[in-house]
Tab-separated table of C-alpha atoms in Angstrom:
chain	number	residue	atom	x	y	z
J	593	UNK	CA	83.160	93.502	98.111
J	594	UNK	CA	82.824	95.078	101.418
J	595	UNK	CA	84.303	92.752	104.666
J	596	UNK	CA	81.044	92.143	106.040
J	597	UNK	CA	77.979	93.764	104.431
J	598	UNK	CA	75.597	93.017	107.726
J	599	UNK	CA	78.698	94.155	109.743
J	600	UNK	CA	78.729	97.800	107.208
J	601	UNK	CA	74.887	98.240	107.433
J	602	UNK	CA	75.186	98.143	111.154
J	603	UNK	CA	77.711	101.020	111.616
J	604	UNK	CA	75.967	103.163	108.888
J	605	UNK	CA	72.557	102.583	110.287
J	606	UNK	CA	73.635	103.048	114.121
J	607	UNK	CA	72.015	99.720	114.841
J	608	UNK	CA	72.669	98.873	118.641
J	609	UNK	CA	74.460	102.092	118.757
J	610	UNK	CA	75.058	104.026	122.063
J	611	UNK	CA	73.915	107.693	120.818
J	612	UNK	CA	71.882	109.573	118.639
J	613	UNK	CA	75.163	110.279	116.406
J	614	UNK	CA	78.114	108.467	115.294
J	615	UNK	CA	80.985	109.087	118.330
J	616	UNK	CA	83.057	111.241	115.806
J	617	UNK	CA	80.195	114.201	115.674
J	618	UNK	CA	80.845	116.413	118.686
J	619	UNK	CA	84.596	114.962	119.685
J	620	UNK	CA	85.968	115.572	116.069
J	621	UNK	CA	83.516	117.152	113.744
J	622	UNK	CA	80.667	119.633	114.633
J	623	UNK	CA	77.198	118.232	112.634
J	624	UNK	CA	77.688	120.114	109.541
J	625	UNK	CA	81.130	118.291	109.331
J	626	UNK	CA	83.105	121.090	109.885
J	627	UNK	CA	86.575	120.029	112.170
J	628	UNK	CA	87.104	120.455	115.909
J	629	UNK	CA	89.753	120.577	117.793
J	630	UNK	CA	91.035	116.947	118.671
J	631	UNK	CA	95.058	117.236	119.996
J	632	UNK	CA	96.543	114.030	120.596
J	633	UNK	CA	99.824	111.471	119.187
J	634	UNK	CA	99.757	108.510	117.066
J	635	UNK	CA	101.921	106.490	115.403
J	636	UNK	CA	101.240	106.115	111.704
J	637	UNK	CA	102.493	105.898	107.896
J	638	UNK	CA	101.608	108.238	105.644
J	639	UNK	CA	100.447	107.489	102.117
J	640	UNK	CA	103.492	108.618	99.951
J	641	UNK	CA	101.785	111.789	97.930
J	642	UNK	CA	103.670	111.500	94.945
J	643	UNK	CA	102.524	107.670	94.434
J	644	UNK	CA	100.112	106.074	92.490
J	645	UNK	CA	98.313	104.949	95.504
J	646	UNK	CA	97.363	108.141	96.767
J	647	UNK	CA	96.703	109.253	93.562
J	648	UNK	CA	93.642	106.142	93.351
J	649	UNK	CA	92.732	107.067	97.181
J	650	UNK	CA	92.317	110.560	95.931
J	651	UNK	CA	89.877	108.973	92.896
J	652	UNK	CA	88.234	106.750	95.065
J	653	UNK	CA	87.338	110.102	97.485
J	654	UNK	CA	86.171	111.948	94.656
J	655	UNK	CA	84.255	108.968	93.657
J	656	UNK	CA	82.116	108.531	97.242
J	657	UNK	CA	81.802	112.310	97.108
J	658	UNK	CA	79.781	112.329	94.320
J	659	UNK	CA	77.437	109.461	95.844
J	660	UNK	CA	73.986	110.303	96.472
J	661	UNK	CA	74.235	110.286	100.260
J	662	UNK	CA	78.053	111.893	100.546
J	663	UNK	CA	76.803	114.692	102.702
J	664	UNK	CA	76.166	112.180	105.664
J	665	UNK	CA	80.012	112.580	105.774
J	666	UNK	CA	82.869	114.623	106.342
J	667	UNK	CA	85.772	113.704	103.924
J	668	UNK	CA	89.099	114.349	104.903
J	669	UNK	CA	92.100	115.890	102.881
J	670	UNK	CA	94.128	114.096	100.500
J	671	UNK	CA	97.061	115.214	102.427
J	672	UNK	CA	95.600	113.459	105.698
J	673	UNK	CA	95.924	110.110	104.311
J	674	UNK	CA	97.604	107.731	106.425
J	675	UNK	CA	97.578	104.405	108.041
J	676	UNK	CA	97.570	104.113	111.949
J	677	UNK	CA	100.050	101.199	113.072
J	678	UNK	CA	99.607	102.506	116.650
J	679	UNK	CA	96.925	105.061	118.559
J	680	UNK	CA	98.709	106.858	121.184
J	681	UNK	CA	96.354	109.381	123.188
J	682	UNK	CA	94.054	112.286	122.621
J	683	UNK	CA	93.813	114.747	125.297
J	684	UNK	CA	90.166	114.145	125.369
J	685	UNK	CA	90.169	110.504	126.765
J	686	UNK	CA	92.471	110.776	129.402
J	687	UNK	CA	89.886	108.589	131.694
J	688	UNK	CA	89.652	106.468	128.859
J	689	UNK	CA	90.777	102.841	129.548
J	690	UNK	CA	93.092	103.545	126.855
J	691	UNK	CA	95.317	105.627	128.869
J	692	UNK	CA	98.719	104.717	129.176
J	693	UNK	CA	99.932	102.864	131.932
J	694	UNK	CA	101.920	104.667	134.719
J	695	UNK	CA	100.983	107.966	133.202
J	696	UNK	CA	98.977	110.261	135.848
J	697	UNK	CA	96.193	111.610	133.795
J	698	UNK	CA	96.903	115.097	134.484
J	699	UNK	CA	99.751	115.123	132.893
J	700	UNK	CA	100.042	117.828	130.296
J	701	UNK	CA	99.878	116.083	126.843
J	702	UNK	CA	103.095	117.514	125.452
J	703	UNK	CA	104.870	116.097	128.303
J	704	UNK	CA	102.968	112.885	127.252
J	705	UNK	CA	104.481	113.359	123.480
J	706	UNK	CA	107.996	113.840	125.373
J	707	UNK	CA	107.628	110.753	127.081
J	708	UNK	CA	106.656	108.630	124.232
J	709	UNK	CA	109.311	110.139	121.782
J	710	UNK	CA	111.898	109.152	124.518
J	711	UNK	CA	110.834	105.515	124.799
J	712	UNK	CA	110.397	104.963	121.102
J	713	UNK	CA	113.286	106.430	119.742
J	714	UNK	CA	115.705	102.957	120.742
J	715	UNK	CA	113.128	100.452	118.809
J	716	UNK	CA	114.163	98.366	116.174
J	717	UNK	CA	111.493	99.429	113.828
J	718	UNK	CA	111.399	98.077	109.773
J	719	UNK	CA	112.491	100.850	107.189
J	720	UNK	CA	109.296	99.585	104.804
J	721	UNK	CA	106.267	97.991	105.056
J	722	UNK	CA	103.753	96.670	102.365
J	723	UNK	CA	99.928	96.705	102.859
J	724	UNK	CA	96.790	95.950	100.085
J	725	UNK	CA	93.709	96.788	99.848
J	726	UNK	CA	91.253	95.006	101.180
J	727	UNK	CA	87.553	96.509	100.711
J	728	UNK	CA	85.838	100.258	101.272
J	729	UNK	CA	83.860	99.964	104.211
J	730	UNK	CA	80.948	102.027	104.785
J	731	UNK	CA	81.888	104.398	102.674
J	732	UNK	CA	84.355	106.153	104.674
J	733	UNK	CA	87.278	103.310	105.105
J	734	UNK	CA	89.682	101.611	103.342
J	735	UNK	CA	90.583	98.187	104.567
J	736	UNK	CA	94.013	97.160	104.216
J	737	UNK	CA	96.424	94.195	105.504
J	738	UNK	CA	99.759	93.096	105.292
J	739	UNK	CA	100.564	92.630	101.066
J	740	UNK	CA	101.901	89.444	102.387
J	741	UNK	CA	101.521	87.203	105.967
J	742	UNK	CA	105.547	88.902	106.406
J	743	UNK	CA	104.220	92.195	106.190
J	744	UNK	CA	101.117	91.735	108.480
J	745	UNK	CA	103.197	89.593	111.214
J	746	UNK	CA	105.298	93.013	110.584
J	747	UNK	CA	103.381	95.427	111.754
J	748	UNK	CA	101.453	93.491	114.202
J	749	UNK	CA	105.384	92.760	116.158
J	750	UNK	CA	105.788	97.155	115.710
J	751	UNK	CA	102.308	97.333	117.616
J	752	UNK	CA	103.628	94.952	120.058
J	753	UNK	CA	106.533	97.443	120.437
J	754	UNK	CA	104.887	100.481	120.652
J	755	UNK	CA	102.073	99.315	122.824
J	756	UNK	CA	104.919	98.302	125.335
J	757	UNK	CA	106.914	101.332	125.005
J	758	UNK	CA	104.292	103.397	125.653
J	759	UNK	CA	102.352	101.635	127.871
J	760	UNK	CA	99.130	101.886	126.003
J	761	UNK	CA	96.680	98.306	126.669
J	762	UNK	CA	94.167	98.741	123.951
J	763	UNK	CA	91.061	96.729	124.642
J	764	UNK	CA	90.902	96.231	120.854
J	765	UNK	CA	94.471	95.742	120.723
J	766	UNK	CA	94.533	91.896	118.850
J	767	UNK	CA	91.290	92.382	117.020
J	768	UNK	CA	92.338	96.020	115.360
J	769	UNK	CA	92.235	95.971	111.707
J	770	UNK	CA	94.512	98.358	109.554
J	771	UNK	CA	92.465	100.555	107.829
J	772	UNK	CA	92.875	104.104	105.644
J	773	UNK	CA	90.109	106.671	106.882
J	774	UNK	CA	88.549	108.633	103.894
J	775	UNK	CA	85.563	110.206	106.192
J	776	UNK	CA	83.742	110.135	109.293
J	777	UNK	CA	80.357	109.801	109.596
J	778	UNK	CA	77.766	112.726	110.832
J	779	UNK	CA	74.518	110.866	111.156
J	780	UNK	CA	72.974	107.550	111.009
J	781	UNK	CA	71.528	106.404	107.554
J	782	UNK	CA	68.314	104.578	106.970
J	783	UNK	CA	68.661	101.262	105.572
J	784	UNK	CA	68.317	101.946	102.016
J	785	UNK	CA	70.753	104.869	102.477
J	786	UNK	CA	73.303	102.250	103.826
J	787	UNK	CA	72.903	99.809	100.722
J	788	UNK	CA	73.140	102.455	98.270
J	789	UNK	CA	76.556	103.453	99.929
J	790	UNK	CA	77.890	100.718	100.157
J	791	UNK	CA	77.206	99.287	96.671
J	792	UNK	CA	78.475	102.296	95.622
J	793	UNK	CA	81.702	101.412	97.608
J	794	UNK	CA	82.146	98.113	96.053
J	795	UNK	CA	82.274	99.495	92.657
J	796	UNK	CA	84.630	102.566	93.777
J	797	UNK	CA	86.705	99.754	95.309
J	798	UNK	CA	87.468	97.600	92.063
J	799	UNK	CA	88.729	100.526	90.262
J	800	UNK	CA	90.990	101.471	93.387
J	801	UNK	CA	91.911	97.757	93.791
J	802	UNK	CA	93.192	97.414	90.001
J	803	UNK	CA	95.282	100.920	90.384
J	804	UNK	CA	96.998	99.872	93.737
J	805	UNK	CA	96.585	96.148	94.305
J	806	UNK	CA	99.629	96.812	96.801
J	807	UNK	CA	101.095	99.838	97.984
J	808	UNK	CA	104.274	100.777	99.609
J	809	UNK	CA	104.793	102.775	102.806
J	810	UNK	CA	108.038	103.951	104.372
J	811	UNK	CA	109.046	103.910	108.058
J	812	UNK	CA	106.336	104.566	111.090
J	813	UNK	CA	106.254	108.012	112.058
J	814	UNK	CA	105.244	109.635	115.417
J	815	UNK	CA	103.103	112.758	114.554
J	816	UNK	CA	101.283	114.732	116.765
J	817	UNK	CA	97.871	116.550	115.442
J	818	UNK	CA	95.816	119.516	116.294
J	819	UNK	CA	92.458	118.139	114.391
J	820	UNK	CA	91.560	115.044	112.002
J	821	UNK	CA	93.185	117.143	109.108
J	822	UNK	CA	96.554	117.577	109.495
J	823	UNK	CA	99.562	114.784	111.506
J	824	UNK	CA	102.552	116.051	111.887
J	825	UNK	CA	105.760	113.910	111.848
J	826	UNK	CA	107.750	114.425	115.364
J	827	UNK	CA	109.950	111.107	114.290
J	828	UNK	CA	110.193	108.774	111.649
J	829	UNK	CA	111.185	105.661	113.936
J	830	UNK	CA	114.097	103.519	113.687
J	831	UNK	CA	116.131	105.950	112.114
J	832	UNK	CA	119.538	106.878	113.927
């Protein structure tokens, strides 16, 4: 099952959309889906490589691939997959509201990364967290949540951290939902396009779901990334 089907057809189709394009196609990927260059921070958790959840994320890729309408998307790397806990900043939105508090925005983003490493290092952060899947959206997400209302209340208190730390006020900040990207989008589908994905999602979910009703991630990390394909760790946080 998808979260909200009307919701999935909406963001596939571009309904009420602001461009011609989904937002990714000129910031992070060039029409033909090839990556740009996108330099920014986050805070994240990787999906451990060796498990058997990446192993059914890689399946479930493989499996919207081979959909009718997979070139409408630009699938990321196996070795990409992650799940955000926190967005820090890309150097592309420094007039975004998203900015960071106190933070001129001229200043040069590795000094950004400095400052954020500094102020995160002290927090108490958990050595584990828990997470299940919760649906494929679109075609290009995984949904996830807390495995249990401990693990969500979790990672929503190491967001309330972070977010104070850094000084990032996200406008989405209570209403952001975990989520695993698989692809980005490159161009709006018609209607029938958008149901066809997304029953194809459903299906490709069920076989994820029984493979890794729950999967197990290790401590937040602060990575830094050239480009959607590659994050790389600075800090795995609350470590000494």
């Amino acid at each position: 099952m998808t979260l909200d089907r009307a919701e999935a057809l909406a963001k596939l189709t571009g309904s009420g959309a602001a461009g011609p394009r989904p937002a990714a196609v000129g910031q992070k990927f060039d029409p033909s889906g090839a990556v740009l260059p996108f330099p920014g921070n986050t805070f994240l958790c990787h999906i451990p490589p060796e498990g058997e959840a990446h192993a059914a994320l890689r399946e479930a890729s493989l499996a919207l691939q081979a959909g009718p309408w997979a070139g409408a998307f630009s699938f990321l790397p196996p070795s990409s997959f992650h799940m955000t806990v926190f967005e820090g900043v890309v150097d592309a939105g420094r007039m975004d509201a998203r900015w960071p508090q106190g933070v001129a925005n001229d200043l040069a983003l590795d000094a950004v990364t400095d400052r954020f490493l500094d102020a995160v290092i002290p927090l108490p952060m958990p050595a584990a967290h828990r997470i299940r899947p919760v649906a494929i959206f679109g075609g290009y997400s995984l949904a996830v949540t807390g495995a249990t209302p401990e693990d969500e209340a979790s990672l929503r208190e190491s967001r309330q951290l972070l977010s104070d730390a850094t000084g990032i006020r996200r406008p989405d900040f209570a209403s952001y939902g975990f989520h695993v990207t698989l692809a980005y989008p490159l161009r709006w589908l018609t209607e029938a396009e958008a149901e066809a994905v997304i029953d194809l999602s459903e299906r490709v979910f069920d076989r994820l779901q029984a493979r890794a009703p729950e999967i197990a991630l290790g401590r937040i990390e602060f990575c830094t990334f050239d480009d959607m394909h590659l994050f790389r760790p600075l800090r795995q946080l609350g470590t000494p």
